Amino acid sequence: MQITVITLFPELISTAVQVGVVGRALERGQVSVNAISPREYATDLRRTVDDRPFGGGPGMVLKVAPTRSAMRAATEALPAGSRRIYLGADGAPLTQVKVAELASLPGMVLLAGRYEGVDERLLSTEVDETISIGDYVLSGGELPALVLIDAVVRTLPGVLGDEASAQQDSFMTGLLDWPHYTRPEQFEDMSVPEVLIGGNHEAIRRWRLKQALGRTWLRRPDLLAAKVLNAEEQSLLAEFKAEQG
Ligand code: SAM
């Protein structure tokens, strides 16, 4: 997958993608991430990329022309079928389902806004969709772009050492993840649940599913409401609720 981020702060992107899972995917050539600034495409001497909003009010707005030139240059350099995405608080929420959809694309141009945002004429002509990473406002689209890149890249085939680990993550089955433990068995007055030490794989599977169901019921009832539970899941959730009193 080839990704280009349009940003006033390219170094923020190029530095952050060097580490961890995304960094390893870059080293192995499983993904490429470039960052380019609209400033490179500004034509005036001062390389202006923003201006005051029409209609008045505080802040600045990213101008159409330099940002559009950067978007077009990035899009032309990417494979056909690449998607142009604006990261904006007013977009559709980024979910694991959306991440899976994006992971099937050959490339993405990610536009990170700043200030009050981007001139709407650019968004309505050069952007395929707007994605938000949550119901809060950040100062720029760079962190949202990095969030999206991390979420997508870790699902690409061969990127994680153990493919099964991503399949077990929260949201993959419409549930939150179950609790995890590692050595030592006893830490201060806290022990590991007995079932995880017994080696009975079927009992472990059922315990984990029950915890995932219970945790989702406690913390994200909205997810549970959207999921159709089979008979085993219904009975495990009933057990969990009974144990909670
Ligand atoms: N005036 C905008 C609004 O109320 O939606 C906020 C602009 S914000 C200060 C600057 C930039 O940060 C936006 O152009 C967008 O690219 C990015 N941004 C802020 N919050 C975001 C979020 N929750 N998800 C994605 N991008 C966000």
PDB file of N, CA, C and O in Angstrom, residues 125-200:
ATOM      1  N   THR A 125     -14.379  18.944  -4.123  1.00  0.00           N
ATOM      2  CA  THR A 125     -13.963  18.522  -5.475  1.00  0.00           C
ATOM      3  C   THR A 125     -12.819  17.514  -5.478  1.00  0.00           C
ATOM      4  O   THR A 125     -12.685  16.734  -6.411  1.00  0.00           O
ATOM      5  N   GLU A 126     -11.971  17.515  -4.446  1.00  0.00           N
ATOM      6  CA  GLU A 126     -10.749  16.692  -4.501  1.00  0.00           C
ATOM      7  C   GLU A 126     -10.722  15.583  -3.463  1.00  0.00           C
ATOM      8  O   GLU A 126      -9.709  14.890  -3.331  1.00  0.00           O
ATOM      9  N   VAL A 127     -11.804  15.451  -2.676  1.00  0.00           N
ATOM     10  CA  VAL A 127     -11.786  14.485  -1.571  1.00  0.00           C
ATOM     11  C   VAL A 127     -12.914  13.476  -1.765  1.00  0.00           C
ATOM     12  O   VAL A 127     -14.039  13.846  -2.075  1.00  0.00           O
ATOM     13  N   ASP A 128     -12.598  12.192  -1.600  1.00  0.00           N
ATOM     14  CA  ASP A 128     -13.612  11.141  -1.766  1.00  0.00           C
ATOM     15  C   ASP A 128     -14.430  10.946  -0.495  1.00  0.00           C
ATOM     16  O   ASP A 128     -15.610  10.618  -0.550  1.00  0.00           O
ATOM     17  N   GLU A 129     -13.777  11.088   0.656  1.00  0.00           N
ATOM     18  CA  GLU A 129     -14.535  10.949   1.909  1.00  0.00           C
ATOM     19  C   GLU A 129     -13.803  11.650   3.055  1.00  0.00           C
ATOM     20  O   GLU A 129     -12.586  11.861   3.000  1.00  0.00           O
ATOM     21  N   THR A 130     -14.577  11.990   4.080  1.00  0.00           N
ATOM     22  CA  THR A 130     -14.020  12.635   5.279  1.00  0.00           C
ATOM     23  C   THR A 130     -14.159  11.664   6.441  1.00  0.00           C
ATOM     24  O   THR A 130     -15.220  11.075   6.644  1.00  0.00           O
ATOM     25  N   ILE A 131     -13.064  11.492   7.181  1.00  0.00           N
ATOM     26  CA  ILE A 131     -13.065  10.540   8.305  1.00  0.00           C
ATOM     27  C   ILE A 131     -12.646  11.260   9.583  1.00  0.00           C
ATOM     28  O   ILE A 131     -11.665  12.016   9.599  1.00  0.00           O
ATOM     29  N   SER A 132     -13.394  10.994  10.654  1.00  0.00           N
ATOM     30  CA  SER A 132     -13.086  11.555  11.974  1.00  0.00           C
ATOM     31  C   SER A 132     -12.570  10.445  12.882  1.00  0.00           C
ATOM     32  O   SER A 132     -13.031   9.308  12.793  1.00  0.00           O
ATOM     33  N   ILE A 133     -11.625  10.778  13.768  1.00  0.00           N
ATOM     34  CA  ILE A 133     -11.165   9.743  14.710  1.00  0.00           C
ATOM     35  C   ILE A 133     -11.885   9.850  16.056  1.00  0.00           C
ATOM     36  O   ILE A 133     -11.589   9.082  16.971  1.00  0.00           O
ATOM     37  N   GLY A 134     -12.851  10.735  16.183  1.00  0.00           N
ATOM     38  CA  GLY A 134     -13.601  10.782  17.434  1.00  0.00           C
ATOM     39  C   GLY A 134     -14.266  12.123  17.625  1.00  0.00           C
ATOM     40  O   GLY A 134     -13.959  13.091  16.929  1.00  0.00           O
ATOM     41  N   ASP A 135     -15.176  12.173  18.590  1.00  0.00           N
ATOM     42  CA  ASP A 135     -15.962  13.384  18.824  1.00  0.00           C
ATOM     43  C   ASP A 135     -15.224  14.349  19.734  1.00  0.00           C
ATOM     44  O   ASP A 135     -15.647  14.613  20.875  1.00  0.00           O
ATOM     45  N   TYR A 136     -14.117  14.847  19.240  1.00  0.00           N
ATOM     46  CA  TYR A 136     -13.339  15.874  19.924  1.00  0.00           C
ATOM     47  C   TYR A 136     -12.528  16.578  18.846  1.00  0.00           C
ATOM     48  O   TYR A 136     -12.373  16.044  17.756  1.00  0.00           O
ATOM     49  N   VAL A 137     -12.030  17.770  19.164  1.00  0.00           N
ATOM     50  CA  VAL A 137     -11.323  18.547  18.139  1.00  0.00           C
ATOM     51  C   VAL A 137      -9.841  18.634  18.478  1.00  0.00           C
ATOM     52  O   VAL A 137      -9.463  19.017  19.587  1.00  0.00           O
ATOM     53  N   LEU A 138      -9.016  18.252  17.513  1.00  0.00           N
ATOM     54  CA  LEU A 138      -7.559  18.350  17.643  1.00  0.00           C
ATOM     55  C   LEU A 138      -7.090  19.582  16.874  1.00  0.00           C
ATOM     56  O   LEU A 138      -7.835  20.154  16.081  1.00  0.00           O
ATOM     57  N   SER A 139      -5.825  19.953  17.081  1.00  0.00           N
ATOM     58  CA  SER A 139      -5.310  21.155  16.414  1.00  0.00           C
ATOM     59  C   SER A 139      -4.960  20.911  14.956  1.00  0.00           C
ATOM     60  O   SER A 139      -4.776  21.842  14.196  1.00  0.00           O
ATOM     61  N   GLY A 140      -4.815  19.640  14.586  1.00  0.00           N
ATOM     62  CA  GLY A 140      -4.442  19.356  13.205  1.00  0.00           C
ATOM     63  C   GLY A 140      -4.797  17.932  12.827  1.00  0.00           C
ATOM     64  O   GLY A 140      -5.068  17.089  13.690  1.00  0.00           O
ATOM     65  N   GLY A 141      -4.764  17.639  11.528  1.00  0.00           N
ATOM     66  CA  GLY A 141      -5.135  16.310  11.045  1.00  0.00           C
ATOM     67  C   GLY A 141      -3.989  15.315  11.031  1.00  0.00           C
ATOM     68  O   GLY A 141      -4.169  14.170  10.603  1.00  0.00           O
ATOM     69  N   GLU A 142      -2.804  15.723  11.507  1.00  0.00           N
ATOM     70  CA  GLU A 142      -1.657  14.809  11.427  1.00  0.00           C
ATOM     71  C   GLU A 142      -1.815  13.609  12.368  1.00  0.00           C
ATOM     72  O   GLU A 142      -1.557  12.468  11.965  1.00  0.00           O
ATOM     73  N   LEU A 143      -2.219  13.865  13.614  1.00  0.00           N
ATOM     74  CA  LEU A 143      -2.400  12.731  14.532  1.00  0.00           C
ATOM     75  C   LEU A 143      -3.523  11.817  14.038  1.00  0.00           C
ATOM     76  O   LEU A 143      -3.351  10.597  14.022  1.00  0.00           O
ATOM     77  N   PRO A 144      -4.678  12.354  13.591  1.00  0.00           N
ATOM     78  CA  PRO A 144      -5.681  11.475  12.990  1.00  0.00           C
ATOM     79  C   PRO A 144      -5.136  10.677  11.802  1.00  0.00           C
ATOM     80  O   PRO A 144      -5.438   9.489  11.664  1.00  0.00           O
ATOM     81  N   ALA A 145      -4.323  11.303  10.953  1.00  0.00           N
ATOM     82  CA  ALA A 145      -3.755  10.564   9.805  1.00  0.00           C
ATOM     83  C   ALA A 145      -2.871   9.424  10.311  1.00  0.00           C
ATOM     84  O   ALA A 145      -2.912   8.306   9.788  1.00  0.00           O
ATOM     85  N   LEU A 146      -2.082   9.693  11.351  1.00  0.00           N
ATOM     86  CA  LEU A 146      -1.204   8.648  11.910  1.00  0.00           C
ATOM     87  C   LEU A 146      -2.022   7.530  12.555  1.00  0.00           C
ATOM     88  O   LEU A 146      -1.672   6.354  12.455  1.00  0.00           O
ATOM     89  N   VAL A 147      -3.114   7.906  13.207  1.00  0.00           N
ATOM     90  CA  VAL A 147      -4.003   6.891  13.801  1.00  0.00           C
ATOM     91  C   VAL A 147      -4.544   5.980  12.693  1.00  0.00           C
ATOM     92  O   VAL A 147      -4.522   4.748  12.795  1.00  0.00           O
ATOM     93  N   LEU A 148      -5.018   6.613  11.625  1.00  0.00           N
ATOM     94  CA  LEU A 148      -5.584   5.830  10.511  1.00  0.00           C
ATOM     95  C   LEU A 148      -4.502   4.925   9.891  1.00  0.00           C
ATOM     96  O   LEU A 148      -4.745   3.743   9.630  1.00  0.00           O
ATOM     97  N   ILE A 149      -3.311   5.475   9.682  1.00  0.00           N
ATOM     98  CA  ILE A 149      -2.221   4.682   9.075  1.00  0.00           C
ATOM     99  C   ILE A 149      -1.904   3.480   9.956  1.00  0.00           C
ATOM    100  O   ILE A 149      -1.799   2.346   9.487  1.00  0.00           O
ATOM    101  N   ASP A 150      -1.762   3.712  11.252  1.00  0.00           N
ATOM    102  CA  ASP A 150      -1.421   2.599  12.163  1.00  0.00           C
ATOM    103  C   ASP A 150      -2.501   1.523  12.134  1.00  0.00           C
ATOM    104  O   ASP A 150      -2.208   0.327  12.012  1.00  0.00           O
ATOM    105  N   ALA A 151      -3.762   1.970  12.219  1.00  0.00           N
ATOM    106  CA  ALA A 151      -4.875   1.003  12.261  1.00  0.00           C
ATOM    107  C   ALA A 151      -4.944   0.182  10.977  1.00  0.00           C
ATOM    108  O   ALA A 151      -5.210  -1.022  11.017  1.00  0.00           O
ATOM    109  N   VAL A 152      -4.677   0.830   9.835  1.00  0.00           N
ATOM    110  CA  VAL A 152      -4.769   0.116   8.551  1.00  0.00           C
ATOM    111  C   VAL A 152      -3.552  -0.797   8.348  1.00  0.00           C
ATOM    112  O   VAL A 152      -3.701  -1.976   8.015  1.00  0.00           O
ATOM    113  N   VAL A 153      -2.359  -0.248   8.586  1.00  0.00           N
ATOM    114  CA  VAL A 153      -1.138  -1.003   8.260  1.00  0.00           C
ATOM    115  C   VAL A 153      -1.048  -2.293   9.074  1.00  0.00           C
ATOM    116  O   VAL A 153      -0.648  -3.336   8.559  1.00  0.00           O
ATOM    117  N   ARG A 154      -1.458  -2.252  10.352  1.00  0.00           N
ATOM    118  CA  ARG A 154      -1.330  -3.463  11.178  1.00  0.00           C
ATOM    119  C   ARG A 154      -2.252  -4.590  10.718  1.00  0.00           C
ATOM    120  O   ARG A 154      -2.063  -5.728  11.100  1.00  0.00           O
ATOM    121  N   THR A 155      -3.243  -4.244   9.860  1.00  0.00           N
ATOM    122  CA  THR A 155      -4.115  -5.307   9.346  1.00  0.00           C
ATOM    123  C   THR A 155      -3.648  -5.833   7.984  1.00  0.00           C
ATOM    124  O   THR A 155      -4.242  -6.780   7.467  1.00  0.00           O
ATOM    125  N   LEU A 156      -2.623  -5.227   7.387  1.00  0.00           N
ATOM    126  CA  LEU A 156      -2.174  -5.697   6.059  1.00  0.00           C
ATOM    127  C   LEU A 156      -1.517  -7.066   6.198  1.00  0.00           C
ATOM    128  O   LEU A 156      -0.815  -7.321   7.184  1.00  0.00           O
ATOM    129  N   PRO A 157      -1.724  -7.950   5.220  1.00  0.00           N
ATOM    130  CA  PRO A 157      -1.174  -9.302   5.319  1.00  0.00           C
ATOM    131  C   PRO A 157       0.335  -9.286   5.540  1.00  0.00           C
ATOM    132  O   PRO A 157       1.052  -8.545   4.865  1.00  0.00           O
ATOM    133  N   GLY A 158       0.784 -10.066   6.521  1.00  0.00           N
ATOM    134  CA  GLY A 158       2.218 -10.217   6.762  1.00  0.00           C
ATOM    135  C   GLY A 158       2.852  -9.147   7.629  1.00  0.00           C
ATOM    136  O   GLY A 158       4.032  -9.222   7.967  1.00  0.00           O
ATOM    137  N   VAL A 159       2.088  -8.123   8.006  1.00  0.00           N
ATOM    138  CA  VAL A 159       2.688  -7.023   8.780  1.00  0.00           C
ATOM    139  C   VAL A 159       2.899  -7.417  10.245  1.00  0.00           C
ATOM    140  O   VAL A 159       3.977  -7.215  10.802  1.00  0.00           O
ATOM    141  N   LEU A 160       1.875  -8.001  10.873  1.00  0.00           N
ATOM    142  CA  LEU A 160       2.052  -8.455  12.258  1.00  0.00           C
ATOM    143  C   LEU A 160       2.733  -9.816  12.229  1.00  0.00           C
ATOM    144  O   LEU A 160       2.451 -10.639  11.358  1.00  0.00           O
ATOM    145  N   GLY A 161       3.630 -10.051  13.186  1.00  0.00           N
ATOM    146  CA  GLY A 161       4.319 -11.340  13.234  1.00  0.00           C
ATOM    147  C   GLY A 161       3.312 -12.483  13.283  1.00  0.00           C
ATOM    148  O   GLY A 161       3.438 -13.465  12.564  1.00  0.00           O
ATOM    149  N   ASP A 162       2.289 -12.335  14.121  1.00  0.00           N
ATOM    150  CA  ASP A 162       1.305 -13.390  14.322  1.00  0.00           C
ATOM    151  C   ASP A 162      -0.057 -12.874  13.842  1.00  0.00           C
ATOM    152  O   ASP A 162      -0.659 -12.024  14.476  1.00  0.00           O
ATOM    153  N   GLU A 163      -0.488 -13.383  12.685  1.00  0.00           N
ATOM    154  CA  GLU A 163      -1.755 -12.916  12.090  1.00  0.00           C
ATOM    155  C   GLU A 163      -2.924 -13.052  13.060  1.00  0.00           C
ATOM    156  O   GLU A 163      -3.837 -12.243  13.079  1.00  0.00           O
ATOM    157  N   ALA A 164      -2.872 -14.133  13.896  1.00  0.00           N
ATOM    158  CA  ALA A 164      -3.998 -14.403  14.793  1.00  0.00           C
ATOM    159  C   ALA A 164      -4.164 -13.281  15.796  1.00  0.00           C
ATOM    160  O   ALA A 164      -5.266 -13.013  16.272  1.00  0.00           O
ATOM    161  N   SER A 165      -3.079 -12.571  16.134  1.00  0.00           N
ATOM    162  CA  SER A 165      -3.180 -11.571  17.195  1.00  0.00           C
ATOM    163  C   SER A 165      -4.122 -10.443  16.776  1.00  0.00           C
ATOM    164  O   SER A 165      -4.873  -9.926  17.589  1.00  0.00           O
ATOM    165  N   ALA A 166      -4.102 -10.041  15.499  1.00  0.00           N
ATOM    166  CA  ALA A 166      -5.021  -8.984  15.058  1.00  0.00           C
ATOM    167  C   ALA A 166      -6.460  -9.490  15.055  1.00  0.00           C
ATOM    168  O   ALA A 166      -7.390  -8.738  15.354  1.00  0.00           O
ATOM    169  N   GLN A 167      -6.646 -10.763  14.730  1.00  0.00           N
ATOM    170  CA  GLN A 167      -8.002 -11.314  14.697  1.00  0.00           C
ATOM    171  C   GLN A 167      -8.643 -11.299  16.077  1.00  0.00           C
ATOM    172  O   GLN A 167      -9.856 -11.285  16.211  1.00  0.00           O
ATOM    173  N   GLN A 168      -7.798 -11.329  17.136  1.00  0.00           N
ATOM    174  CA  GLN A 168      -8.324 -11.359  18.505  1.00  0.00           C
ATOM    175  C   GLN A 168      -8.563  -9.971  19.085  1.00  0.00           C
ATOM    176  O   GLN A 168      -9.102  -9.838  20.167  1.00  0.00           O
ATOM    177  N   ASP A 169      -8.115  -8.945  18.371  1.00  0.00           N
ATOM    178  CA  ASP A 169      -8.221  -7.592  18.918  1.00  0.00           C
ATOM    179  C   ASP A 169      -9.673  -7.169  19.121  1.00  0.00           C
ATOM    180  O   ASP A 169     -10.583  -7.713  18.497  1.00  0.00           O
ATOM    181  N   SER A 170      -9.829  -6.133  19.964  1.00  0.00           N
ATOM    182  CA  SER A 170     -11.147  -5.521  20.146  1.00  0.00           C
ATOM    183  C   SER A 170     -11.755  -5.161  18.797  1.00  0.00           C
ATOM    184  O   SER A 170     -11.025  -4.784  17.873  1.00  0.00           O
ATOM    185  N   PHE A 171     -13.063  -5.277  18.680  1.00  0.00           N
ATOM    186  CA  PHE A 171     -13.876  -4.865  17.519  1.00  0.00           C
ATOM    187  C   PHE A 171     -13.865  -5.843  16.355  1.00  0.00           C
ATOM    188  O   PHE A 171     -14.723  -5.766  15.487  1.00  0.00           O
ATOM    189  N   MET A 172     -12.871  -6.770  16.296  1.00  0.00           N
ATOM    190  CA  MET A 172     -12.788  -7.641  15.123  1.00  0.00           C
ATOM    191  C   MET A 172     -14.041  -8.498  15.013  1.00  0.00           C
ATOM    192  O   MET A 172     -14.466  -8.830  13.932  1.00  0.00           O
ATOM    193  N   THR A 173     -14.620  -8.891  16.153  1.00  0.00           N
ATOM    194  CA  THR A 173     -15.831  -9.703  16.110  1.00  0.00           C
ATOM    195  C   THR A 173     -17.027  -8.923  16.659  1.00  0.00           C
ATOM    196  O   THR A 173     -18.032  -9.514  17.038  1.00  0.00           O
ATOM    197  N   GLY A 174     -16.887  -7.609  16.729  1.00  0.00           N
ATOM    198  CA  GLY A 174     -17.977  -6.793  17.267  1.00  0.00           C
ATOM    199  C   GLY A 174     -17.978  -6.742  18.784  1.00  0.00           C
ATOM    200  O   GLY A 174     -18.924  -6.252  19.394  1.00  0.00           O
ATOM    201  N   LEU A 175     -16.904  -7.297  19.408  1.00  0.00           N
ATOM    202  CA  LEU A 175     -16.787  -7.283  20.875  1.00  0.00           C
ATOM    203  C   LEU A 175     -15.469  -6.646  21.278  1.00  0.00           C
ATOM    204  O   LEU A 175     -14.523  -6.588  20.481  1.00  0.00           O
ATOM    205  N   LEU A 176     -15.379  -6.221  22.539  1.00  0.00           N
ATOM    206  CA  LEU A 176     -14.089  -5.776  23.076  1.00  0.00           C
ATOM    207  C   LEU A 176     -13.223  -6.999  23.363  1.00  0.00           C
ATOM    208  O   LEU A 176     -13.717  -8.128  23.437  1.00  0.00           O
ATOM    209  N   ASP A 177     -11.931  -6.764  23.517  1.00  0.00           N
ATOM    210  CA  ASP A 177     -10.986  -7.853  23.791  1.00  0.00           C
ATOM    211  C   ASP A 177     -11.210  -8.389  25.209  1.00  0.00           C
ATOM    212  O   ASP A 177     -11.753  -7.691  26.075  1.00  0.00           O
ATOM    213  N   TRP A 178     -10.759  -9.616  25.446  1.00  0.00           N
ATOM    214  CA  TRP A 178     -10.798 -10.183  26.802  1.00  0.00           C
ATOM    215  C   TRP A 178      -9.540  -9.750  27.567  1.00  0.00           C
ATOM    216  O   TRP A 178      -8.568  -9.286  26.958  1.00  0.00           O
ATOM    217  N   PRO A 179      -9.488  -9.937  28.901  1.00  0.00           N
ATOM    218  CA  PRO A 179      -8.299  -9.550  29.672  1.00  0.00           C
ATOM    219  C   PRO A 179      -7.120 -10.482  29.386  1.00  0.00           C
ATOM    220  O   PRO A 179      -7.323 -11.668  29.108  1.00  0.00           O
ATOM    221  N   HIS A 180      -5.920  -9.940  29.455  1.00  0.00           N
ATOM    222  CA  HIS A 180      -4.693 -10.713  29.202  1.00  0.00           C
ATOM    223  C   HIS A 180      -3.830 -10.734  30.461  1.00  0.00           C
ATOM    224  O   HIS A 180      -3.830  -9.781  31.242  1.00  0.00           O
ATOM    225  N   TYR A 181      -3.080 -11.831  30.632  1.00  0.00           N
ATOM    226  CA  TYR A 181      -2.169 -11.986  31.779  1.00  0.00           C
ATOM    227  C   TYR A 181      -0.872 -12.612  31.297  1.00  0.00           C
ATOM    228  O   TYR A 181      -0.873 -13.376  30.332  1.00  0.00           O
ATOM    229  N   THR A 182       0.234 -12.307  32.000  1.00  0.00           N
ATOM    230  CA  THR A 182       1.491 -13.009  31.740  1.00  0.00           C
ATOM    231  C   THR A 182       2.185 -13.261  33.070  1.00  0.00           C
ATOM    232  O   THR A 182       1.672 -12.893  34.131  1.00  0.00           O
ATOM    233  N   ARG A 183       3.363 -13.927  33.027  1.00  0.00           N
ATOM    234  CA  ARG A 183       4.032 -14.284  34.271  1.00  0.00           C
ATOM    235  C   ARG A 183       4.430 -13.055  35.083  1.00  0.00           C
ATOM    236  O   ARG A 183       4.701 -12.005  34.485  1.00  0.00           O
ATOM    237  N   PRO A 184       4.478 -13.082  36.385  1.00  0.00           N
ATOM    238  CA  PRO A 184       4.310 -14.260  37.240  1.00  0.00           C
ATOM    239  C   PRO A 184       2.825 -14.604  37.493  1.00  0.00           C
ATOM    240  O   PRO A 184       1.960 -13.729  37.344  1.00  0.00           O
ATOM    241  N   GLU A 185       2.593 -15.853  37.909  1.00  0.00           N
ATOM    242  CA  GLU A 185       1.228 -16.290  38.217  1.00  0.00           C
ATOM    243  C   GLU A 185       0.637 -15.498  39.371  1.00  0.00           C
ATOM    244  O   GLU A 185      -0.552 -15.231  39.417  1.00  0.00           O
ATOM    245  N   GLN A 186       1.517 -15.169  40.347  1.00  0.00           N
ATOM    246  CA  GLN A 186       1.061 -14.413  41.523  1.00  0.00           C
ATOM    247  C   GLN A 186       1.838 -13.103  41.572  1.00  0.00           C
ATOM    248  O   GLN A 186       3.070 -13.118  41.557  1.00  0.00           O
ATOM    249  N   PHE A 187       1.159 -11.961  41.587  1.00  0.00           N
ATOM    250  CA  PHE A 187       1.821 -10.673  41.754  1.00  0.00           C
ATOM    251  C   PHE A 187       1.168  -9.965  42.935  1.00  0.00           C
ATOM    252  O   PHE A 187      -0.018  -9.651  42.897  1.00  0.00           O
ATOM    253  N   GLU A 188       2.001  -9.775  44.000  1.00  0.00           N
ATOM    254  CA  GLU A 188       1.483  -9.266  45.271  1.00  0.00           C
ATOM    255  C   GLU A 188       0.261 -10.100  45.665  1.00  0.00           C
ATOM    256  O   GLU A 188       0.366 -11.320  45.723  1.00  0.00           O
ATOM    257  N   ASP A 189      -0.922  -9.487  45.863  1.00  0.00           N
ATOM    258  CA  ASP A 189      -2.056 -10.332  46.260  1.00  0.00           C
ATOM    259  C   ASP A 189      -2.962 -10.677  45.070  1.00  0.00           C
ATOM    260  O   ASP A 189      -4.090 -11.121  45.245  1.00  0.00           O
ATOM    261  N   MET A 190      -2.429 -10.498  43.861  1.00  0.00           N
ATOM    262  CA  MET A 190      -3.276 -10.732  42.671  1.00  0.00           C
ATOM    263  C   MET A 190      -2.807 -11.970  41.913  1.00  0.00           C
ATOM    264  O   MET A 190      -1.619 -12.090  41.597  1.00  0.00           O
ATOM    265  N   SER A 191      -3.762 -12.868  41.629  1.00  0.00           N
ATOM    266  CA  SER A 191      -3.395 -14.087  40.897  1.00  0.00           C
ATOM    267  C   SER A 191      -4.063 -14.100  39.526  1.00  0.00           C
ATOM    268  O   SER A 191      -4.970 -13.323  39.245  1.00  0.00           O
ATOM    269  N   VAL A 192      -3.555 -15.016  38.687  1.00  0.00           N
ATOM    270  CA  VAL A 192      -4.107 -15.187  37.335  1.00  0.00           C
ATOM    271  C   VAL A 192      -5.331 -16.101  37.444  1.00  0.00           C
ATOM    272  O   VAL A 192      -5.307 -17.059  38.225  1.00  0.00           O
ATOM    273  N   PRO A 193      -6.420 -15.825  36.698  1.00  0.00           N
ATOM    274  CA  PRO A 193      -7.576 -16.732  36.759  1.00  0.00           C
ATOM    275  C   PRO A 193      -7.148 -18.182  36.517  1.00  0.00           C
ATOM    276  O   PRO A 193      -6.405 -18.470  35.571  1.00  0.00           O
ATOM    277  N   GLU A 194      -7.641 -19.058  37.406  1.00  0.00           N
ATOM    278  CA  GLU A 194      -7.262 -20.477  37.439  1.00  0.00           C
ATOM    279  C   GLU A 194      -7.374 -21.141  36.053  1.00  0.00           C
ATOM    280  O   GLU A 194      -6.492 -21.894  35.638  1.00  0.00           O
ATOM    281  N   VAL A 195      -8.435 -20.830  35.338  1.00  0.00           N
ATOM    282  CA  VAL A 195      -8.723 -21.510  34.071  1.00  0.00           C
ATOM    283  C   VAL A 195      -7.593 -21.317  33.053  1.00  0.00           C
ATOM    284  O   VAL A 195      -7.334 -22.193  32.217  1.00  0.00           O
ATOM    285  N   LEU A 196      -6.874 -20.200  33.128  1.00  0.00           N
ATOM    286  CA  LEU A 196      -5.841 -19.912  32.137  1.00  0.00           C
ATOM    287  C   LEU A 196      -4.578 -20.733  32.371  1.00  0.00           C
ATOM    288  O   LEU A 196      -3.711 -20.816  31.496  1.00  0.00           O
ATOM    289  N   ILE A 197      -4.478 -21.338  33.541  1.00  0.00           N
ATOM    290  CA  ILE A 197      -3.273 -22.096  33.880  1.00  0.00           C
ATOM    291  C   ILE A 197      -3.502 -23.597  33.668  1.00  0.00           C
ATOM    292  O   ILE A 197      -2.562 -24.365  33.502  1.00  0.00           O
ATOM    293  N   GLY A 198      -4.781 -23.993  33.586  1.00  0.00           N
ATOM    294  CA  GLY A 198      -5.119 -25.419  33.545  1.00  0.00           C
ATOM    295  C   GLY A 198      -4.804 -26.131  32.241  1.00  0.00           C
ATOM    296  O   GLY A 198      -4.723 -27.358  32.204  1.00  0.00           O
ATOM    297  N   GLY A 199      -4.644 -25.404  31.128  1.00  0.00           N
ATOM    298  CA  GLY A 199      -4.316 -26.048  29.848  1.00  0.00           C
ATOM    299  C   GLY A 199      -5.517 -26.654  29.133  1.00  0.00           C
ATOM    300  O   GLY A 199      -5.346 -27.330  28.119  1.00  0.00           O
ATOM    301  N   ASN A 200      -6.742 -26.427  29.627  1.00  0.00           N
ATOM    302  CA  ASN A 200      -7.948 -26.932  28.964  1.00  0.00           C
ATOM    303  C   ASN A 200      -8.385 -25.893  27.922  1.00  0.00           C
ATOM    304  O   ASN A 200      -8.979 -24.866  28.247  1.00  0.00           O
TER     305      ASN A 200
END
